[in-house]
CSV table of C-alpha atoms in Angstrom, one decimal:
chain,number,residue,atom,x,y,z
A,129,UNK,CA,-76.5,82.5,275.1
A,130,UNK,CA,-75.8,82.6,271.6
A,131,UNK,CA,-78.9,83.6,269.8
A,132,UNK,CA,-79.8,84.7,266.2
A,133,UNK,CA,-82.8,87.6,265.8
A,134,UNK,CA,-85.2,87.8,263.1
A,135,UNK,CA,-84.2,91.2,262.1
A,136,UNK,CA,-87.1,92.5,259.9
A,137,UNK,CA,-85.3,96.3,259.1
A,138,UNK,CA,-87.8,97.2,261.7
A,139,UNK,CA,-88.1,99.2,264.7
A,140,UNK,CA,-89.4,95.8,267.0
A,141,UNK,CA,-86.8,93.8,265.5
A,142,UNK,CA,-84.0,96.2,266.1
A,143,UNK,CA,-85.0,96.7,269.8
A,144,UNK,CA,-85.0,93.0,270.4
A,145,UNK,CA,-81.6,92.7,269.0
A,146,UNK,CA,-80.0,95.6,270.8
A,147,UNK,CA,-81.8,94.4,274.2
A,148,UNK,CA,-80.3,90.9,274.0
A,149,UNK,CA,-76.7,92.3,273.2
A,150,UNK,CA,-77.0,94.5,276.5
A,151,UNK,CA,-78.4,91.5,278.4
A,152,UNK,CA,-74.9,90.0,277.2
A,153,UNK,CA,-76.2,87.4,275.2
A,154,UNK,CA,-73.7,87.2,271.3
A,155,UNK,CA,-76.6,88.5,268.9
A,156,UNK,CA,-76.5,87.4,265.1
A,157,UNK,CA,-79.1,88.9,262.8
A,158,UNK,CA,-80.5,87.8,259.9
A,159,UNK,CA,-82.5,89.2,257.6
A,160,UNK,CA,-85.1,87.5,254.7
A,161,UNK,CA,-84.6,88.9,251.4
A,162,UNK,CA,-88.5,88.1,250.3
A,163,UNK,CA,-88.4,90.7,247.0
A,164,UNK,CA,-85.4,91.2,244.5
A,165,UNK,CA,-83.8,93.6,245.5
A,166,UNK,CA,-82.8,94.9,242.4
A,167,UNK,CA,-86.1,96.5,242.4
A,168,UNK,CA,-87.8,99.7,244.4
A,169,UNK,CA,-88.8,99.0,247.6
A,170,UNK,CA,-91.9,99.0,248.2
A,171,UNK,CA,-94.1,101.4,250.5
A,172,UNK,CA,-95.5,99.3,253.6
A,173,UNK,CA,-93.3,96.4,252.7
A,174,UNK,CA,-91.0,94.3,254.9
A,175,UNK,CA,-87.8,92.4,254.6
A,176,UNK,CA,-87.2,94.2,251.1
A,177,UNK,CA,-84.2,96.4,249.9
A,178,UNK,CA,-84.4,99.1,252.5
A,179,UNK,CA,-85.5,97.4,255.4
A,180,UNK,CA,-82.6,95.1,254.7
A,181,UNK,CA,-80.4,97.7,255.2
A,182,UNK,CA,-81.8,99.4,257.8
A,183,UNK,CA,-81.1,96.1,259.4
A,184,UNK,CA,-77.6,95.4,258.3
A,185,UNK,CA,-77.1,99.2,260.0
A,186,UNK,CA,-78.1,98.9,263.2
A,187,UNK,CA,-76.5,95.6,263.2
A,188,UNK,CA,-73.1,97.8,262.4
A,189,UNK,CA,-73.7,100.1,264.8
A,190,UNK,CA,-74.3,97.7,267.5
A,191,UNK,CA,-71.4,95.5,266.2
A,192,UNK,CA,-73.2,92.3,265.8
A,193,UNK,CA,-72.3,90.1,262.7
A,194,UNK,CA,-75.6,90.0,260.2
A,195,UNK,CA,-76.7,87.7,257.4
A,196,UNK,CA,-79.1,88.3,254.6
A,197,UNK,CA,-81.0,85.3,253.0
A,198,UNK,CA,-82.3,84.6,249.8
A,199,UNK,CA,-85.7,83.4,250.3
A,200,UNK,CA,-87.5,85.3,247.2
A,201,UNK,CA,-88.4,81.8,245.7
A,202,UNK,CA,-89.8,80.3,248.8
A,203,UNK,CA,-91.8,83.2,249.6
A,204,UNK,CA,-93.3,83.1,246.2
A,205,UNK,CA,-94.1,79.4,246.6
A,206,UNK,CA,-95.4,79.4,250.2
A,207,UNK,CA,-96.8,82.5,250.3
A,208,UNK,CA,-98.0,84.0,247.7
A,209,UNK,CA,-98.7,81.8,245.6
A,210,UNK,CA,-101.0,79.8,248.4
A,211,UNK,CA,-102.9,83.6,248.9
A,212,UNK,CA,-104.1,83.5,245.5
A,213,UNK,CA,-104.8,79.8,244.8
A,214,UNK,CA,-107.0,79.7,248.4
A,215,UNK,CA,-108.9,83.1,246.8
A,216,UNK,CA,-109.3,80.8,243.6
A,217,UNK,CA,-110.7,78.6,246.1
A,218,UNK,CA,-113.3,80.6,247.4
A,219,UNK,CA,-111.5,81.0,250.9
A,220,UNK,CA,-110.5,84.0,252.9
A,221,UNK,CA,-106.4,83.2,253.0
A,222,UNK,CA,-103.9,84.2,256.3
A,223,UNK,CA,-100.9,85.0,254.6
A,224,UNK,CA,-99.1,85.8,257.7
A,225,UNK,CA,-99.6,82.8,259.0
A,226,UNK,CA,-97.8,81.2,256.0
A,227,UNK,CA,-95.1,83.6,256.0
A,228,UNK,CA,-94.6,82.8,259.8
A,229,UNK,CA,-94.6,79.3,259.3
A,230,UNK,CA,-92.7,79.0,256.1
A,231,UNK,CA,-90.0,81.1,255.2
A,232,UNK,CA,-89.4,82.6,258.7
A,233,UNK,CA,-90.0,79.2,261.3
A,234,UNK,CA,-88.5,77.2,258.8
A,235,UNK,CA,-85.9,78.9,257.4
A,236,UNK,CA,-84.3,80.9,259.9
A,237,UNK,CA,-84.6,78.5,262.9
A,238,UNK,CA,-82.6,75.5,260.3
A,239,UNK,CA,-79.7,78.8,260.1
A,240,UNK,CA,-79.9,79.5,263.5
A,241,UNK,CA,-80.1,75.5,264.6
A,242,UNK,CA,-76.9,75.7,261.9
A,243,UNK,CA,-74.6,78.1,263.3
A,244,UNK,CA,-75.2,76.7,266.7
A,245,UNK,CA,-77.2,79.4,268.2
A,246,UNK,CA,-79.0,78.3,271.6
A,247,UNK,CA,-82.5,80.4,270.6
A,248,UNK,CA,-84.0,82.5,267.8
A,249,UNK,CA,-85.3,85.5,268.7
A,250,UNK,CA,-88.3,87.9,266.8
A,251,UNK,CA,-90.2,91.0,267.7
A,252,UNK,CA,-93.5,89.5,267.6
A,253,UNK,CA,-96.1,90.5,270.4
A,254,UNK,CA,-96.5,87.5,272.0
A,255,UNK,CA,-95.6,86.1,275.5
A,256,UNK,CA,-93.5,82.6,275.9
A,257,UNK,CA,-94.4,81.5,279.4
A,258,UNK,CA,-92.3,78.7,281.2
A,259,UNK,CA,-95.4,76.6,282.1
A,260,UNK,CA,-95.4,73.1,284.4
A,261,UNK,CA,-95.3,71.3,280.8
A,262,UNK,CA,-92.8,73.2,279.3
A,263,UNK,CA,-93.0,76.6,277.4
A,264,UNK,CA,-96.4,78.0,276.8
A,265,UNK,CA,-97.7,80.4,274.1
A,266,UNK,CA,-100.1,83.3,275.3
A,267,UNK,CA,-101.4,87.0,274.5
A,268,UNK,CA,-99.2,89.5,275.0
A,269,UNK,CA,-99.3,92.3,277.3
A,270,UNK,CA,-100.4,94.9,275.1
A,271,UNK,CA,-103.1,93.0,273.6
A,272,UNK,CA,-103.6,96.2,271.1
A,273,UNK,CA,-100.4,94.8,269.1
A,274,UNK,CA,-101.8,91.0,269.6
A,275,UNK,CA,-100.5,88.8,267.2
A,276,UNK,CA,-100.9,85.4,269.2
A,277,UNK,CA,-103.6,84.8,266.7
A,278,UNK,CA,-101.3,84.9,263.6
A,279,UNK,CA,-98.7,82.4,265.3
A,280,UNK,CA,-101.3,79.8,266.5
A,281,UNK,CA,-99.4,77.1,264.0
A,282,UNK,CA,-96.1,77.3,265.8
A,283,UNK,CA,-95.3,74.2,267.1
A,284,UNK,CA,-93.9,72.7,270.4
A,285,UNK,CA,-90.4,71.9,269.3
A,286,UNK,CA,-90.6,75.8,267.7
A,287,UNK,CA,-91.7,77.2,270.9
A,288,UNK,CA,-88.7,75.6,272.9
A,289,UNK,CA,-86.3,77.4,270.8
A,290,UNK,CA,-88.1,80.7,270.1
A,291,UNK,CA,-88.1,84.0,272.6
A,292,UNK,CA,-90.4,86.7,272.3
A,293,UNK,CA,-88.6,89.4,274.2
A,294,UNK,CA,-91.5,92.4,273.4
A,295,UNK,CA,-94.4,90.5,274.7
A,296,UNK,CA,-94.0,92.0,278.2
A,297,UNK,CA,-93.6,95.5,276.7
A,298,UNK,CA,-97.0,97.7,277.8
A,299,UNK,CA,-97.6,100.2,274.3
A,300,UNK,CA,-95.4,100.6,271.2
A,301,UNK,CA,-94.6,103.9,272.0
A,302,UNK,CA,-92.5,101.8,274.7
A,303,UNK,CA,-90.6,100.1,272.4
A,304,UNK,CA,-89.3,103.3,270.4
A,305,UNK,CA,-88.6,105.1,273.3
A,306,UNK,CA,-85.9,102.1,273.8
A,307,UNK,CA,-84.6,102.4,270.7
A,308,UNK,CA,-84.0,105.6,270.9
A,309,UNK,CA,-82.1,105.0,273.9
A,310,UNK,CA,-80.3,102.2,271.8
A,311,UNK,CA,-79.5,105.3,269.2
A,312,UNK,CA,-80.9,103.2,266.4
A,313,UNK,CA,-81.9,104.8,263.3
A,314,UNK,CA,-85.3,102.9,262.9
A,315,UNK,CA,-86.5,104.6,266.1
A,316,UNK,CA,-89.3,106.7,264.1
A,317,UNK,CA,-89.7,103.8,261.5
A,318,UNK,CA,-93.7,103.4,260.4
A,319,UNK,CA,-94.8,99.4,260.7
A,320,UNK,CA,-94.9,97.8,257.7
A,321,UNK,CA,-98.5,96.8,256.2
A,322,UNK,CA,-99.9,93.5,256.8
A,323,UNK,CA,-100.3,92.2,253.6
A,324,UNK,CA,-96.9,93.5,252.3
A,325,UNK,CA,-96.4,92.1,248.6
A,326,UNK,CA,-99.7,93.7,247.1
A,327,UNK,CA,-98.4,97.5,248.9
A,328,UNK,CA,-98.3,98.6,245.0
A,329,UNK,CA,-101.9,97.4,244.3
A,330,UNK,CA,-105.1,95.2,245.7
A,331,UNK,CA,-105.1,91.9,246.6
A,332,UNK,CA,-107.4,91.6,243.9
A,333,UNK,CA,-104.7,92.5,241.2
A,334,UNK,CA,-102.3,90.0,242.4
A,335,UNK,CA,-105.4,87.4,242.6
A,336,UNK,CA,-106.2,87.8,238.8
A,337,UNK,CA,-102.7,88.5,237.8
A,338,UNK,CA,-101.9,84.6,238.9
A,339,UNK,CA,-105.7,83.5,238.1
A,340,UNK,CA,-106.9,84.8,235.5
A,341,UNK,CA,-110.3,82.7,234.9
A,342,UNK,CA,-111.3,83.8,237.9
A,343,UNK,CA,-111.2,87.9,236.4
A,344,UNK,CA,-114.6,89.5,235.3
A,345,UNK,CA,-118.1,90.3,236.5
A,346,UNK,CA,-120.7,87.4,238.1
A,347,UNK,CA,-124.1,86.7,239.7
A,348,UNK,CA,-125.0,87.4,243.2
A,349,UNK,CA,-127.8,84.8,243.6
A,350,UNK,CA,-129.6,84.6,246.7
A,351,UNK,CA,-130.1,80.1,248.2
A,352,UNK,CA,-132.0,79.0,245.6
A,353,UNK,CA,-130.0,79.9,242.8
A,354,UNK,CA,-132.1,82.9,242.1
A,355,UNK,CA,-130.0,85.7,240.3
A,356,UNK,CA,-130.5,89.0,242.4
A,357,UNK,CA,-127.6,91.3,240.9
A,358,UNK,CA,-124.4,91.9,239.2
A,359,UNK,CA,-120.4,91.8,240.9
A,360,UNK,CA,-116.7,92.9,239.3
A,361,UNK,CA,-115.1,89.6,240.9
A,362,UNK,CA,-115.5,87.1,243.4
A,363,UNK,CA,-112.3,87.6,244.7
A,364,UNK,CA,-113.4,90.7,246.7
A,365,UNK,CA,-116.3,89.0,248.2
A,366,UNK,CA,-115.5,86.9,252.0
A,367,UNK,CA,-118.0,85.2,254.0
A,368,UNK,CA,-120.2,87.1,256.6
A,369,UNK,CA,-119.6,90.4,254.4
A,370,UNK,CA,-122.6,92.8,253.5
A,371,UNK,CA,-120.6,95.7,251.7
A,372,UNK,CA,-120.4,95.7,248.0
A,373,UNK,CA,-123.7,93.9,247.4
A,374,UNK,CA,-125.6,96.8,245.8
A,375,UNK,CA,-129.3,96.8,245.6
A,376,UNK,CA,-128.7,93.0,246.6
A,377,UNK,CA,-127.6,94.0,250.4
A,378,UNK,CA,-131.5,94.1,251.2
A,379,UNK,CA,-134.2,91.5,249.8
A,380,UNK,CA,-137.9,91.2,250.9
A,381,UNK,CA,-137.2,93.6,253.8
A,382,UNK,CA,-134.0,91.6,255.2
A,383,UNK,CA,-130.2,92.4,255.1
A,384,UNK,CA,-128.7,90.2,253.6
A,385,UNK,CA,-125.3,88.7,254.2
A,386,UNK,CA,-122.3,86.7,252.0
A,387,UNK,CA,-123.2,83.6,253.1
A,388,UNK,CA,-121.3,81.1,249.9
A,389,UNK,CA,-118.5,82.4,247.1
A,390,UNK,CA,-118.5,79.7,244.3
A,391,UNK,CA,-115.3,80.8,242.5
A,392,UNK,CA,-115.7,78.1,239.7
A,393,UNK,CA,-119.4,79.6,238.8
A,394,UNK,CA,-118.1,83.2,239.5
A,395,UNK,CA,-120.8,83.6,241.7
A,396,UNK,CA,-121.4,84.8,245.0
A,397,UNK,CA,-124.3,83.2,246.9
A,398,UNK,CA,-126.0,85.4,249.6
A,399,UNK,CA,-128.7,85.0,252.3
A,400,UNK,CA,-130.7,86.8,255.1
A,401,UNK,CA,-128.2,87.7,258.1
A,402,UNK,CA,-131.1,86.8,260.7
A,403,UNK,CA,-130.0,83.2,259.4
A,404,UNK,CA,-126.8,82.3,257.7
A,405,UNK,CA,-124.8,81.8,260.9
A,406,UNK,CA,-123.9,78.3,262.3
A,407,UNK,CA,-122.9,77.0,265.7
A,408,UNK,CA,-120.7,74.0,264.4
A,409,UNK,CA,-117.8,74.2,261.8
A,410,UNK,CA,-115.2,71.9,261.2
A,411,UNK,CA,-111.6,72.9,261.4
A,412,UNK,CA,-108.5,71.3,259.4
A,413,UNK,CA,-104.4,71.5,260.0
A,414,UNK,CA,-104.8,71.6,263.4
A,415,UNK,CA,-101.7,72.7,265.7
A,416,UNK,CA,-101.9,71.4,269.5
A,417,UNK,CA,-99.8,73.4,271.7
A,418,UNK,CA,-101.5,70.9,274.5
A,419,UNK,CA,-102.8,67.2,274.4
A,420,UNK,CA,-106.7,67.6,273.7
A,421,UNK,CA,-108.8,65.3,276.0
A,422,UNK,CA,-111.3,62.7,274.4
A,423,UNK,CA,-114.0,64.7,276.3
A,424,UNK,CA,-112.8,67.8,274.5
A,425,UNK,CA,-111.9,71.2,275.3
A,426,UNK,CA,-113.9,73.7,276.5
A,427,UNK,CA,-112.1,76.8,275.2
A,428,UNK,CA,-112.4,80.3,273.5
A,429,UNK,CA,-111.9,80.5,270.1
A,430,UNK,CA,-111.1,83.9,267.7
A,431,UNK,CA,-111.9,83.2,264.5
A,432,UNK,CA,-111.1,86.3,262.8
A,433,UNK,CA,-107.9,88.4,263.4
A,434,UNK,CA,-109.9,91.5,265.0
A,435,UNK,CA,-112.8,90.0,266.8
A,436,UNK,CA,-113.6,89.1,270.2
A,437,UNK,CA,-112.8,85.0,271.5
A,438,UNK,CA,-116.5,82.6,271.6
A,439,UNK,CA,-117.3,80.0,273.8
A,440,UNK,CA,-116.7,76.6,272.0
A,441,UNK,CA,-116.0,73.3,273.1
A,442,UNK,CA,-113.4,71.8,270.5
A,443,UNK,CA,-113.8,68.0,269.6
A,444,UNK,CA,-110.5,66.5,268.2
A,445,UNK,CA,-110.9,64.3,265.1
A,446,UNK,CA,-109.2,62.2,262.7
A,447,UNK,CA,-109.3,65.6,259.8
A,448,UNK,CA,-108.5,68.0,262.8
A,449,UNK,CA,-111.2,69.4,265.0
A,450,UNK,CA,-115.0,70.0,265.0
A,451,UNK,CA,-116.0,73.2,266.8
A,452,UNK,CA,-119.3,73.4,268.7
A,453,UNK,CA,-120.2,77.3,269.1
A,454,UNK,CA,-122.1,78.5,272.3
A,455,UNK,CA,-123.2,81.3,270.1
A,456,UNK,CA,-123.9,81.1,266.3
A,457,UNK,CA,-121.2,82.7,264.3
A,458,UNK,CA,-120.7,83.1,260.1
A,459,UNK,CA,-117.3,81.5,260.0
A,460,UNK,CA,-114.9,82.4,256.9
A,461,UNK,CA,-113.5,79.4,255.2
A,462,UNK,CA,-110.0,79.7,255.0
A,463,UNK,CA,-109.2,81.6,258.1
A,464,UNK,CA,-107.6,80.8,261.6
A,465,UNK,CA,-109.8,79.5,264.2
A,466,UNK,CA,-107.3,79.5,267.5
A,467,UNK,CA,-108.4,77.9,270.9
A,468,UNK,CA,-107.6,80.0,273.8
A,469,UNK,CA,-107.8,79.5,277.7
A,470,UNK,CA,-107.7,83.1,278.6
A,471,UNK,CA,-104.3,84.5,277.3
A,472,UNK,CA,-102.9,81.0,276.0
A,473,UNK,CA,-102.7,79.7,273.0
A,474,UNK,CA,-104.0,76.1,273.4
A,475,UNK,CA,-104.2,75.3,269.8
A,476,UNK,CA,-105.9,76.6,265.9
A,477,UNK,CA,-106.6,75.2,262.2
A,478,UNK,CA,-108.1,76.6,259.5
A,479,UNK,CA,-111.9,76.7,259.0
A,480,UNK,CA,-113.2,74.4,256.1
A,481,UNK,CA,-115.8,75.1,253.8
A,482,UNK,CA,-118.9,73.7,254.6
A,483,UNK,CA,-121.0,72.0,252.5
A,484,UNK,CA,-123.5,74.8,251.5
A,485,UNK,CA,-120.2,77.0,250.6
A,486,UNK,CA,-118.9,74.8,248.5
A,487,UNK,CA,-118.6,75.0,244.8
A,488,UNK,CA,-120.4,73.2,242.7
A,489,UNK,CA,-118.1,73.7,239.5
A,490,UNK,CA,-119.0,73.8,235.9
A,491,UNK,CA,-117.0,71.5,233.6
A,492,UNK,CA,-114.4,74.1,233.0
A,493,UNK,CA,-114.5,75.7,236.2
A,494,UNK,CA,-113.7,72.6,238.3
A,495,UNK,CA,-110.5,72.2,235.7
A,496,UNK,CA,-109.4,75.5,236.0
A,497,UNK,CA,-109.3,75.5,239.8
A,498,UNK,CA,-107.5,72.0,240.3
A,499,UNK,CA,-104.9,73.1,237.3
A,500,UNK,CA,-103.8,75.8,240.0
């Protein structure tokens, strides 16, 4: 088969490559070009000027043609920019999930679709199971480098062109013990940092840089509106957090919990933990990797990247999907709620904002936030 690999500068990338070549398959890298590369690279990062040459080596070394691609722009539109306008929001962004579905799904599998490759290959931790429906998605085998939950918004007609050739692998240590059986130079390479374009700063930084009405100190007011302390910016407040509340983290005897972040007010609303969770939550942008039944499906769902899959039935609607939680939970609007049936991948959206988390702007904070 002809197929191109999503070649990151990385050690999982690189293995995948050199794996397919031995298999016999004709391997064509490609590489994003995300930052200008004019710059320094930056610590943590990926797909900038290093790692694009630590790519571009071991494809020489291997003998494989490689291509670099200028998708600076796009990542700044799809990515970045969305991370700080959903903060602006008051939601809790997946950038990843963006970056997956943007730049990388989008862009690489048109080149690779282009220069009539037969698959796209990446080094994601995943598993791509031949099921009696066609290919399925599902947890990889080491589940301690998981990222199933990050991919839920890859699509059908994706998924019959992708491979995920390290999803079988057992530990990482694994997969740099084959590349230095491949002699590649990234063998000993550190991973790259999740949120890779704010490496030289916080999240924060980058949030006021591109929004700045949202900068500067607010209320903490508990549900009736009643002002119980003082922040430095609502952009480092999520739902279901208790750090960084000060002598507002316990009231009347009761920790208390971020329960509402009302980014046009510049307040963060807060309420007992005992009860600010909810057992239904409405989900939008919904991927099916199956067809839901009217009845609907009785599933797990993660709702957070590091936290154990709930009970749910999930009701497909018109908007996407309600979910009806066995157990309450404090949902985080913003983030990826993915439906599994054990290790699969049956489906995901993004969790809305209910209506007590909503905002209910000033004059001149409602404009600022639909002018972004």
């Amino acid at each position: 088969m002809r197929i191109l690999v999503a070649m990151s500068g990385g050690v999982d990338s690189s293995v995948v490559a050199a794996r397919l070549q031995a298999e016999g398959h004709e391997v064509i890298g490609a590489t994003l070009q995300l930052y200008d590369s004019r710059g320094a690279a930056k610590k943590g990062a990926c797909c900038a000027g290093q790692d694009i040459r630590d790519a571009r080596a071991v494809a020489d070394r291997l003998g494989f043609p490689h291509y670099v691609i200028d998708a600076e722009r796009r990542f700044k539109d799809s990515v970045i920019e969305r991370f700080a306008d959903a903060y602006a929001a008051g939601e809790t962004p997946v950038p990843c999930v963006a970056c997956n579905q943007g730049v990388k799904f989008t862009d690489l599998l048109g080149l690779a679709k282009e220069i009539g490759a037969d698959a796209m290959a990446t080094g994601h931790y995943v598993r791509r199971v031949e099921g009696p429906d066609g290919p399925e998605l599902h947890r990889p085998v080491d589940e301690a480098r998981d990222q199933s939950w990050f991919l839920f918004a890859t699509t059908r007609e994706q998924l019959e062109f992708l491979r995920f050739p390290l999803g079988d692998m057992p530990d990482k240590a694994a997969v740099r013990a084959e590349a230095e059986q491949f002699g590649l130079v990234v063998a000993g390479k550190p991973d790259s940092q999740d949120l890779c374009f704010v490496s030289d700063g916080s999240y924060v930084d980058l949030v006021e840089k591109m929004h700045p009405e949202m900068a500067g100190p607010g209320e903490i007011v508990d549900s009736t509106g009643r002002v119980v302390g003082q922040h430095e910016g609502v952009m480092r407040f999520t739902v279901g957090q208790s750090k960084r509340l000060g002598n507002a983290a316990r009231l009347d005897g009761e920790r208390q919990m971020v329960v509402g972040v009302e980014p046009g007010r510049k307040r963060v609303v807060i309420g007992p933990r005992s009860g600010s969770f909810v057992t239904t939550l409405s989900v939008r942008d919904v991927n099916w990797l199956v067809d839901a039944p009217p009845e609907g499906l009785v599933c797990r769902v993660q709702m957070r990247a590091r936290e154990e899959p709930r009970a749910a039935r999930v009701m497909a609607t018109p908007e996407g999907a309600t979910v009806l939680l066995e157990e309450p939970a404090m949902p985080a609007p913003g983030q990826a709620c993915v439906f599994y049936d054990g290790s699969r991948i049956l489906g995901g959206g993004f969790i809305r904002r209910t209506e007590t988390q909503s905002d209910p702007f000033t004059d001149a904070g409602a404009d600022a936030i639909s002018a972004a």
